[in-house]
mmCIF file of C-alpha atoms and ligand atoms in Angstrom:
data_model
loop_
_atom_site.group_PDB
_atom_site.id
_atom_site.type_symbol
_atom_site.label_atom_id
_atom_site.label_comp_id
_atom_site.label_asym_id
_atom_site.label_seq_id
_atom_site.Cartn_x
_atom_site.Cartn_y
_atom_site.Cartn_z
ATOM 1 C CA MET A 1 348.264 191.357 92.442
ATOM 2 C CA SER A 2 347.761 193.670 95.904
ATOM 3 C CA GLN A 3 345.301 196.374 96.126
ATOM 4 C CA VAL A 4 346.636 199.309 97.704
ATOM 5 C CA PHE A 5 342.967 200.303 99.787
ATOM 6 C CA ASP A 6 342.654 196.013 101.138
ATOM 7 C CA HIS A 7 341.725 196.930 104.673
ATOM 8 C CA ASN A 8 337.676 195.533 103.592
ATOM 9 C CA ALA A 9 337.224 194.697 100.373
ATOM 10 C CA TYR A 10 334.257 196.110 99.964
ATOM 11 C CA LEU A 11 334.957 199.633 101.572
ATOM 12 C CA PRO A 12 336.115 202.447 98.943
ATOM 13 C CA VAL A 13 338.202 205.197 100.192
ATOM 14 C CA MET A 14 336.868 208.779 99.227
ATOM 15 C CA ALA A 15 339.079 210.777 96.176
ATOM 16 C CA ARG A 16 338.002 214.240 95.515
ATOM 17 C CA ILE A 17 337.523 215.038 91.624
ATOM 18 C CA THR A 18 339.956 217.794 90.519
ATOM 19 C CA GLU A 19 339.636 218.173 87.193
ATOM 20 C CA ILE A 20 337.083 217.653 84.907
ATOM 21 C CA ARG A 21 336.863 217.603 81.057
ATOM 22 C CA GLU A 22 334.309 217.138 78.579
ATOM 23 C CA MET A 23 335.722 215.099 75.882
ATOM 24 C CA THR A 24 333.025 213.868 73.505
ATOM 25 C CA GLU A 25 329.299 214.188 73.980
ATOM 26 C CA ARG A 26 328.953 211.147 75.951
ATOM 27 C CA GLU A 27 332.158 210.981 77.583
ATOM 28 C CA LYS A 28 334.046 213.171 80.370
ATOM 29 C CA TYR A 29 338.198 212.972 81.547
ATOM 30 C CA PHE A 30 338.449 212.711 85.554
ATOM 31 C CA LYS A 31 341.098 213.468 87.457
ATOM 32 C CA LEU A 32 340.937 212.146 91.123
ATOM 33 C CA GLU A 33 343.251 212.895 93.745
ATOM 34 C CA LEU A 34 344.065 209.705 96.219
ATOM 35 C CA SER A 35 345.251 209.988 99.391
ATOM 36 C CA GLN A 36 348.207 207.371 98.572
ATOM 37 C CA PRO A 37 348.907 206.202 95.397
ATOM 38 C CA LEU A 38 347.696 203.559 92.972
ATOM 39 C CA TYR A 39 350.902 202.005 92.832
ATOM 40 C CA HIS A 40 348.444 200.496 89.591
ATOM 41 C CA HIS A 41 349.734 197.781 86.904
ATOM 42 C CA PRO A 42 349.287 198.980 83.004
ATOM 43 C CA GLY A 43 345.556 197.638 82.177
ATOM 44 C CA GLN A 44 344.083 197.626 85.645
ATOM 45 C CA PHE A 45 340.745 199.133 86.843
ATOM 46 C CA VAL A 46 338.938 200.607 89.989
ATOM 47 C CA MET A 47 335.473 200.025 91.235
ATOM 48 C CA VAL A 48 334.027 203.553 91.512
ATOM 49 C CA SER A 49 330.915 204.189 93.599
ATOM 50 C CA VAL A 50 328.468 207.114 94.868
ATOM 51 C CA ILE A 51 327.069 206.303 98.037
ATOM 52 C CA GLY A 52 323.182 205.759 97.137
ATOM 53 C CA ILE A 53 323.689 205.498 93.739
ATOM 54 C CA GLY A 54 325.975 202.112 93.168
ATOM 55 C CA GLU A 55 329.724 200.939 91.883
ATOM 56 C CA ALA A 56 331.029 200.168 88.628
ATOM 57 C CA PRO A 57 334.256 199.029 87.290
ATOM 58 C CA ILE A 58 336.200 201.758 85.194
ATOM 59 C CA SER A 59 339.252 201.179 83.751
ATOM 60 C CA ILE A 60 342.514 203.403 85.048
ATOM 61 C CA SER A 61 343.614 205.622 81.857
ATOM 62 C CA CYS A 62 346.892 206.826 83.134
ATOM 63 C CA GLY A 63 350.478 204.593 83.430
ATOM 64 C CA PRO A 64 351.565 203.940 86.484
ATOM 65 C CA THR A 65 352.871 206.502 88.825
ATOM 66 C CA ALA A 66 354.057 207.043 92.667
ATOM 67 C CA GLU A 67 351.440 210.107 92.529
ATOM 68 C CA PRO A 68 348.140 209.948 94.128
ATOM 69 C CA VAL A 69 346.287 210.708 91.292
ATOM 70 C CA LEU A 70 343.688 208.873 89.339
ATOM 71 C CA GLU A 71 342.582 209.569 85.912
ATOM 72 C CA MET A 72 339.888 207.616 84.284
ATOM 73 C CA ILE A 73 337.123 208.683 81.173
ATOM 74 C CA ILE A 74 333.295 207.874 81.924
ATOM 75 C CA ARG A 75 331.021 207.439 79.134
ATOM 76 C CA LYS A 76 327.138 208.289 80.299
ATOM 77 C CA THR A 77 325.724 204.940 79.915
ATOM 78 C CA GLY A 78 323.478 204.309 83.003
ATOM 79 C CA ARG A 79 322.557 205.213 86.306
ATOM 80 C CA LEU A 80 325.897 205.542 88.193
ATOM 81 C CA THR A 81 328.034 207.368 85.242
ATOM 82 C CA LYS A 82 325.072 209.965 84.893
ATOM 83 C CA VAL A 83 325.208 210.935 88.367
ATOM 84 C CA ILE A 84 328.948 211.218 88.052
ATOM 85 C CA HIS A 85 329.040 213.013 84.645
ATOM 86 C CA ASN A 86 326.808 215.862 87.068
ATOM 87 C CA MET A 87 329.731 215.832 89.673
ATOM 88 C CA LYS A 88 331.965 219.194 89.928
ATOM 89 C CA VAL A 89 335.797 219.614 90.630
ATOM 90 C CA GLY A 90 335.858 219.266 94.527
ATOM 91 C CA ASP A 91 332.678 216.187 94.271
ATOM 92 C CA ALA A 92 334.207 212.859 96.023
ATOM 93 C CA LEU A 93 333.760 209.441 94.390
ATOM 94 C CA GLY A 94 334.415 206.223 96.037
ATOM 95 C CA ILE A 95 336.810 204.347 94.871
ATOM 96 C CA ARG A 96 338.437 200.620 95.226
ATOM 97 C CA GLY A 97 341.174 198.868 93.795
ATOM 98 C CA PRO A 98 343.174 198.525 91.940
ATOM 99 C CA TYR A 99 341.904 195.198 90.835
ATOM 100 C CA GLY A 100 342.964 192.826 87.499
ATOM 101 C CA SER A 101 345.439 191.314 86.235
ATOM 102 C CA GLY A 102 346.607 194.521 83.644
ATOM 103 C CA PHE A 103 349.707 194.156 80.859
ATOM 104 C CA ASN A 104 352.805 193.402 82.204
ATOM 105 C CA LEU A 105 355.623 195.636 81.042
ATOM 106 C CA ASP A 106 358.025 192.828 80.858
ATOM 107 C CA ASP A 107 355.951 190.980 77.490
ATOM 108 C CA PHE A 108 356.809 194.469 75.648
ATOM 109 C CA TYR A 109 360.267 195.214 76.520
ATOM 110 C CA GLY A 110 362.561 195.199 73.082
ATOM 111 C CA LYS A 111 359.865 194.166 70.933
ATOM 112 C CA ASP A 112 358.055 196.143 68.345
ATOM 113 C CA VAL A 113 355.181 197.216 69.934
ATOM 114 C CA LEU A 114 351.219 197.686 67.870
ATOM 115 C CA PHE A 115 348.674 199.155 69.829
ATOM 116 C CA VAL A 116 345.046 198.837 68.254
ATOM 117 C CA ALA A 117 342.513 200.826 70.779
ATOM 118 C CA GLY A 118 338.725 201.321 68.983
ATOM 119 C CA GLY A 119 336.495 203.978 70.823
ATOM 120 C CA LEU A 120 337.086 204.255 74.541
ATOM 121 C CA GLY A 121 339.397 201.253 73.884
ATOM 122 C CA LEU A 122 342.103 204.120 74.233
ATOM 123 C CA ALA A 123 340.942 204.938 77.763
ATOM 124 C CA PRO A 124 343.321 201.570 79.559
ATOM 125 C CA LEU A 125 345.323 201.477 76.679
ATOM 126 C CA ARG A 126 346.462 204.887 77.500
ATOM 127 C CA SER A 127 347.663 203.134 80.743
ATOM 128 C CA LEU A 128 350.453 201.165 79.270
ATOM 129 C CA ILE A 129 350.637 203.361 76.239
ATOM 130 C CA ASP A 130 352.310 206.105 78.942
ATOM 131 C CA PRO A 131 355.069 203.893 80.193
ATOM 132 C CA VAL A 132 355.614 202.614 77.251
ATOM 133 C CA MET A 133 356.397 206.564 75.661
ATOM 134 C CA ALA A 134 357.990 207.617 78.729
ATOM 135 C CA ASN A 135 360.713 204.502 78.150
ATOM 136 C CA ARG A 136 361.157 204.560 74.676
ATOM 137 C CA GLU A 137 364.326 203.467 74.154
ATOM 138 C CA ARG A 138 363.135 200.199 75.848
ATOM 139 C CA PHE A 139 361.006 199.232 72.721
ATOM 140 C CA GLY A 140 361.543 199.113 69.484
ATOM 141 C CA LYS A 141 358.807 200.572 66.465
ATOM 142 C CA ILE A 142 355.820 201.682 67.999
ATOM 143 C CA THR A 143 352.550 201.774 65.883
ATOM 144 C CA LEU A 144 348.853 202.919 67.786
ATOM 145 C CA ILE A 145 345.686 202.167 65.455
ATOM 146 C CA SER A 146 343.107 204.086 67.516
ATOM 147 C CA GLY A 147 339.351 204.404 65.868
ATOM 148 C CA CYS A 148 336.355 205.419 66.790
ATOM 149 C CA ARG A 149 333.011 206.036 64.650
ATOM 150 C CA THR A 150 333.172 209.829 64.013
ATOM 151 C CA PRO A 151 335.526 212.587 64.494
ATOM 152 C CA ALA A 152 332.958 213.876 67.576
ATOM 153 C CA GLU A 153 333.976 211.058 69.240
ATOM 154 C CA GLU A 154 337.784 211.338 69.440
ATOM 155 C CA LEU A 155 339.936 210.908 72.601
ATOM 156 C CA TYR A 156 342.902 211.973 73.837
ATOM 157 C CA ARG A 157 343.747 214.455 70.405
ATOM 158 C CA ASP A 158 345.950 216.025 73.019
ATOM 159 C CA LYS A 159 347.965 212.614 73.430
ATOM 160 C CA THR A 160 347.624 211.180 70.205
ATOM 161 C CA THR A 161 349.814 214.355 68.949
ATOM 162 C CA ALA A 162 352.296 214.409 71.348
ATOM 163 C CA TRP A 163 352.687 210.547 70.714
ATOM 164 C CA GLN A 164 353.114 211.357 67.368
ATOM 165 C CA LYS A 165 356.259 213.805 67.791
ATOM 166 C CA VAL A 166 358.324 210.954 68.966
ATOM 167 C CA GLU A 167 360.724 209.445 67.635
ATOM 168 C CA GLY A 168 359.955 206.056 66.227
ATOM 169 C CA VAL A 169 356.234 206.049 66.926
ATOM 170 C CA GLU A 170 353.549 206.202 64.378
ATOM 171 C CA VAL A 171 350.242 206.796 64.902
ATOM 172 C CA ILE A 172 347.330 206.673 62.429
ATOM 173 C CA ARG A 173 344.327 208.290 63.477
ATOM 174 C CA LEU A 174 341.232 206.861 61.757
ATOM 175 C CA VAL A 175 336.945 207.506 61.970
ATOM 176 C CA ASP A 176 334.606 205.520 60.343
ATOM 177 C CA ALA A 177 332.872 207.885 58.947
ATOM 178 C CA THR A 178 333.273 212.026 58.909
ATOM 179 C CA ALA A 179 329.898 212.788 59.558
ATOM 180 C CA ASN A 180 330.470 215.984 57.579
ATOM 181 C CA LEU A 181 332.620 217.116 60.099
ATOM 182 C CA ARG A 182 336.189 218.238 59.770
ATOM 183 C CA TRP A 183 338.895 215.083 60.245
ATOM 184 C CA ASP A 184 342.483 214.925 59.331
ATOM 185 C CA GLY A 185 342.955 211.417 59.931
ATOM 186 C CA GLU A 186 341.905 208.330 57.416
ATOM 187 C CA VAL A 187 338.572 207.179 57.196
ATOM 188 C CA GLY A 188 338.204 203.370 57.659
ATOM 189 C CA LEU A 189 338.379 200.622 60.187
ATOM 190 C CA VAL A 190 341.037 199.775 62.599
ATOM 191 C CA THR A 191 341.807 196.547 60.642
ATOM 192 C CA ALA A 192 342.516 198.737 57.344
ATOM 193 C CA PRO A 193 345.758 199.925 57.998
ATOM 194 C CA ILE A 194 347.360 196.338 59.129
ATOM 195 C CA PRO A 195 348.108 194.958 56.102
ATOM 196 C CA GLN A 196 350.487 198.038 55.000
ATOM 197 C CA LEU A 197 351.974 197.780 58.075
ATOM 198 C CA ASP A 198 355.758 196.115 58.435
ATOM 199 C CA LEU A 199 354.919 193.749 61.324
ATOM 200 C CA GLN A 200 357.861 191.265 61.835
ATOM 201 C CA PRO A 201 356.309 188.223 63.115
ATOM 202 C CA GLU A 202 358.746 187.332 65.900
ATOM 203 C CA THR A 203 359.386 190.120 67.120
ATOM 204 C CA THR A 204 355.788 192.358 67.541
ATOM 205 C CA VAL A 205 353.594 191.975 70.305
ATOM 206 C CA ALA A 206 349.919 193.770 69.984
ATOM 207 C CA ALA A 207 348.016 195.314 72.715
ATOM 208 C CA LEU A 208 344.355 195.366 71.486
ATOM 209 C CA CYS A 209 341.394 197.242 73.486
ATOM 210 C CA GLY A 210 338.055 198.031 72.114
ATOM 211 C CA PRO A 211 334.352 196.650 71.709
ATOM 212 C CA PRO A 212 334.350 192.569 71.250
ATOM 213 C CA VAL A 213 333.561 192.513 67.389
ATOM 214 C CA MET A 214 337.164 194.526 66.930
ATOM 215 C CA TYR A 215 338.812 191.817 68.131
ATOM 216 C CA LYS A 216 337.949 189.308 66.039
ATOM 217 C CA PHE A 217 338.347 191.163 62.338
ATOM 218 C CA VAL A 218 341.798 192.493 64.400
ATOM 219 C CA ILE A 219 343.034 189.018 65.289
ATOM 220 C CA MET A 220 342.457 187.914 61.497
ATOM 221 C CA ALA A 221 344.666 190.503 60.277
ATOM 222 C CA LEU A 222 347.306 189.908 62.402
ATOM 223 C CA ASP A 223 347.046 186.481 61.786
ATOM 224 C CA ALA A 224 347.483 187.183 58.263
ATOM 225 C CA LYS A 225 350.847 188.441 59.455
ATOM 226 C CA GLY A 226 351.787 185.805 60.898
ATOM 227 C CA ILE A 227 351.800 187.382 64.827
ATOM 228 C CA PRO A 228 351.594 184.592 66.918
ATOM 229 C CA HIS A 229 348.980 184.583 69.697
ATOM 230 C CA SER A 230 351.120 184.494 72.345
ATOM 231 C CA GLN A 231 351.917 187.903 70.995
ATOM 232 C CA ILE A 232 348.651 189.108 71.569
ATOM 233 C CA PHE A 233 346.749 190.421 74.230
ATOM 234 C CA VAL A 234 343.277 191.507 74.283
ATOM 235 C CA ASP A 235 341.867 193.653 76.908
ATOM 236 C CA LEU A 236 338.399 191.886 77.789
ATOM 237 C CA GLU A 237 335.342 193.639 79.552
ATOM 238 C CA ARG A 238 332.692 191.796 81.163
ATOM 239 C CA ARG A 239 330.084 193.166 83.703
ATOM 240 C CA MET A 240 331.494 192.930 87.166
ATOM 241 C CA LYS A 241 330.170 193.487 90.599
ATOM 242 C CA CYS A 242 332.724 192.661 93.438
ATOM 243 C CA GLY A 243 336.024 193.212 91.610
ATOM 244 C CA VAL A 244 337.491 191.080 93.337
ATOM 245 C CA GLY A 245 336.821 187.220 92.728
ATOM 246 C CA LYS A 246 333.798 186.529 95.200
ATOM 247 C CA CYS A 247 330.473 187.171 93.368
ATOM 248 C CA GLY A 248 331.453 185.524 89.835
ATOM 249 C CA HIS A 249 329.270 187.911 87.804
ATOM 250 C CA CYS A 250 332.559 188.191 85.724
ATOM 251 C CA GLN A 251 333.463 184.488 85.376
ATOM 252 C CA ILE A 252 333.612 182.564 82.266
ATOM 253 C CA ASN A 253 334.145 178.521 82.453
ATOM 254 C CA ALA A 254 336.871 178.803 85.049
ATOM 255 C CA SER A 255 338.202 182.000 85.028
ATOM 256 C CA TYR A 256 337.292 185.387 86.420
ATOM 257 C CA CYS A 257 337.720 188.393 84.426
ATOM 258 C CA CYS A 258 338.135 190.588 87.444
ATOM 259 C CA GLN A 259 341.168 188.789 89.071
ATOM 260 C CA ASP A 260 342.353 187.137 85.694
ATOM 261 C CA GLY A 261 341.783 189.494 83.711
ATOM 262 C CA PRO A 262 340.558 191.830 82.449
ATOM 263 C CA VAL A 263 343.743 191.848 80.423
ATOM 264 C CA PHE A 264 344.690 188.344 78.305
ATOM 265 C CA ARG A 265 346.977 186.544 76.635
ATOM 266 C CA TYR A 266 345.023 186.141 73.431
ATOM 267 C CA SER A 267 346.481 181.983 72.803
ATOM 268 C CA GLU A 268 345.006 181.590 76.461
ATOM 269 C CA THR A 269 341.795 183.030 75.906
ATOM 270 C CA MET A 270 339.955 179.542 74.156
ATOM 271 C CA GLU A 271 337.671 179.029 76.905
ATOM 272 C CA LEU A 272 336.958 182.866 76.701
ATOM 273 C CA GLN A 273 335.367 182.850 72.801
ATOM 274 C CA GLU A 274 331.813 183.865 74.094
ATOM 275 C CA ALA A 275 333.751 187.383 75.901
ATOM 276 C CA LEU A 276 335.116 188.156 72.069
ATOM 277 C CA THR A 277 331.880 187.814 70.241
HETATM 278 C C1 LIG B 1 336.924 196.218 83.362
HETATM 279 C C2 LIG B 1 336.269 197.171 83.197
HETATM 280 C C3 LIG B 1 336.476 198.411 82.309
HETATM 281 C C4 LIG B 1 335.637 199.294 82.419
HETATM 282 N N1 LIG B 1 336.445 200.912 81.810
HETATM 283 C C5 LIG B 1 335.447 201.559 81.456
HETATM 284 C C6 LIG B 1 335.814 202.554 81.294
HETATM 285 O O1 LIG B 1 336.963 203.235 81.497
HETATM 286 N N2 LIG B 1 335.288 203.856 81.221
HETATM 287 C C7 LIG B 1 333.858 203.634 80.935
HETATM 288 O O2 LIG B 1 332.842 204.741 80.679
HETATM 289 N N3 LIG B 1 333.012 202.307 81.798
HETATM 290 C C8 LIG B 1 333.960 201.077 81.865
HETATM 291 N N4 LIG B 1 333.520 200.170 81.617
HETATM 292 C C9 LIG B 1 331.748 199.931 81.492
HETATM 293 C C10 LIG B 1 331.612 200.247 82.593
HETATM 294 O O3 LIG B 1 331.925 199.539 84.185
HETATM 295 C C11 LIG B 1 329.440 200.665 82.774
HETATM 296 O O4 LIG B 1 329.525 201.086 81.275
HETATM 297 C C12 LIG B 1 328.879 200.685 83.963
HETATM 298 O O5 LIG B 1 327.780 199.444 84.287
HETATM 299 C C13 LIG B 1 328.216 201.732 84.223
HETATM 300 O O6 LIG B 1 327.360 201.857 84.913
HETATM 301 P P1 LIG B 1 325.946 202.877 85.221
HETATM 302 O O7 LIG B 1 325.114 202.467 86.265
HETATM 303 O O8 LIG B 1 326.034 204.342 84.782
HETATM 304 O O9 LIG B 1 325.182 201.698 83.887
HETATM 305 P P2 LIG B 1 324.667 200.915 83.841
HETATM 306 O O10 LIG B 1 323.047 201.090 84.456
HETATM 307 O O11 LIG B 1 324.752 199.329 84.830
HETATM 308 O O12 LIG B 1 324.009 199.874 82.476
HETATM 309 C C14 LIG B 1 324.189 201.049 81.432
HETATM 310 C C15 LIG B 1 324.196 200.093 79.803
HETATM 311 O O13 LIG B 1 325.371 199.513 80.036
HETATM 312 C C16 LIG B 1 325.257 198.511 79.937
HETATM 313 N N5 LIG B 1 326.770 197.473 80.497
HETATM 314 C C17 LIG B 1 327.087 197.624 81.632
HETATM 315 N N6 LIG B 1 328.024 196.985 81.500
HETATM 316 C C18 LIG B 1 328.601 196.384 80.453
HETATM 317 C C19 LIG B 1 329.740 195.968 80.535
HETATM 318 N N7 LIG B 1 330.809 195.674 81.433
HETATM 319 N N8 LIG B 1 329.937 196.090 79.250
HETATM 320 C C20 LIG B 1 328.924 196.186 78.134
HETATM 321 N N9 LIG B 1 327.586 196.773 78.281
HETATM 322 C C21 LIG B 1 327.505 196.819 79.700
HETATM 323 C C22 LIG B 1 324.314 197.684 80.728
HETATM 324 O O14 LIG B 1 323.619 196.557 80.161
HETATM 325 C C23 LIG B 1 323.323 199.184 80.156
HETATM 326 O O15 LIG B 1 322.459 198.758 78.577
HETATM 327 C C24 LIG B 1 334.321 199.101 82.152
HETATM 328 C C25 LIG B 1 333.490 197.924 82.566
HETATM 329 C C26 LIG B 1 334.849 196.584 83.229
HETATM 330 C C27 LIG B 1 334.070 195.569 83.313
HETATM 331 S S1 LIG B 2 333.292 190.586 89.818
HETATM 332 FE FE1 LIG B 2 332.514 189.629 91.390
HETATM 333 S S2 LIG B 2 333.869 187.071 90.387
HETATM 334 FE FE2 LIG B 2 334.280 189.213 88.847
#
C-alpha cells in the first residue's frame, strides 16, 4: 500500500495538534491537522514522533477521509507517550505513514459484521466501524461488543451512544468490574455475550482488536458458533521500529507485522501464534 508521506520512508512530516481530550486517566484523544489527507485504510497505523524523544507506532482512530486530519488515542506508557500527553493544542508531532495492511472493506460488504474490542482496541477498530456506519446499507446486521476493565476506562462513550441509535446496530458495552462506579452496561468479559448472539456462520465476518489474551477466548466462542477462521480478522500489535519492513523488529517467522499486518485473517495466522498469546 502506498504511503502519502513517502518522499523518504524515515522522514516524518510535522502535523499540528488541533484538539486534545482526556478520555481516561491513561488515554488521551488527539486530533491533528495534516498538510495533506492520509488516504488511509481502516486498521492502518502511523509512526508518531517527537524530535529528541523517540517514535512509536500508533493506530489511526478514524475512518478513511479525504480531509487532511488524523485522529488517535494515545495511552501514556513510556517516555514518548508521556511527552505527548504533556503537549498542548498548537504543538506539533512528527507523522510517517500510513503503514500496514489494514482491513479490506470488500471482505465486509454484504455481511453481518461482529466487532469485538477490548480496551484500547476500540481505537483502531473505530477506523473500520466509521466507514461501516457511514455506509450502513451495504452491510447486514452489525454488532459491537466493547469491553474494558472498569467504567473509568471506557473509551468513545459518545461514539458508542451514536452507533447504538443506528438501525440494525447492537452495541454491547461491558466492564470486567464496576469498581463501585456508576455503570449502565453489562458486567463480564467480552466473550460473555457471544453464546447468546444469533450469528450465521455463512454470513458473519468478525473483526477483533484487543489484548492478545482476548483473541484466544473470543475465537473459542466464535468456534462454538461455527464461524470459519477465514471470516475472522485479528489486529496484532508487535514491537515495531521502522514500520516499513526494514529492521526486522516486528518479524514473526516469514511475516513482518508492520507490512503484512497488523491486520491478519485468522486462518492465515498459524505461524504467528506467538503474537496471540
Ligand atoms: C501497530 C501498532 C499500533 C499501536 N497503536 C497504539 C495506539 O493507537 N495507541 C497507543 O497508545 N499505543 C499504541 N501502540 C503501542 C505503542 O506504540 C507503544 O506503547 C509505544 O512503545 C509507546 O512508546 P513509549 O516510548 O511511550 O513507551 P516505551 O518506553 O516504548 O514502552 C512503554 C511500555 O510499553 C511496552 N511496549 C512497547 N511497545 C509495545 C507493544 N507493541 N505491545 C505491548 N507492549 C509494548 C514496553 O515494554 C514498556 O513496558 C501500538 C503499537 C503497534 C505495534
Ligand atoms: S518494524 Fe521494522 S520490519 Fe517491521
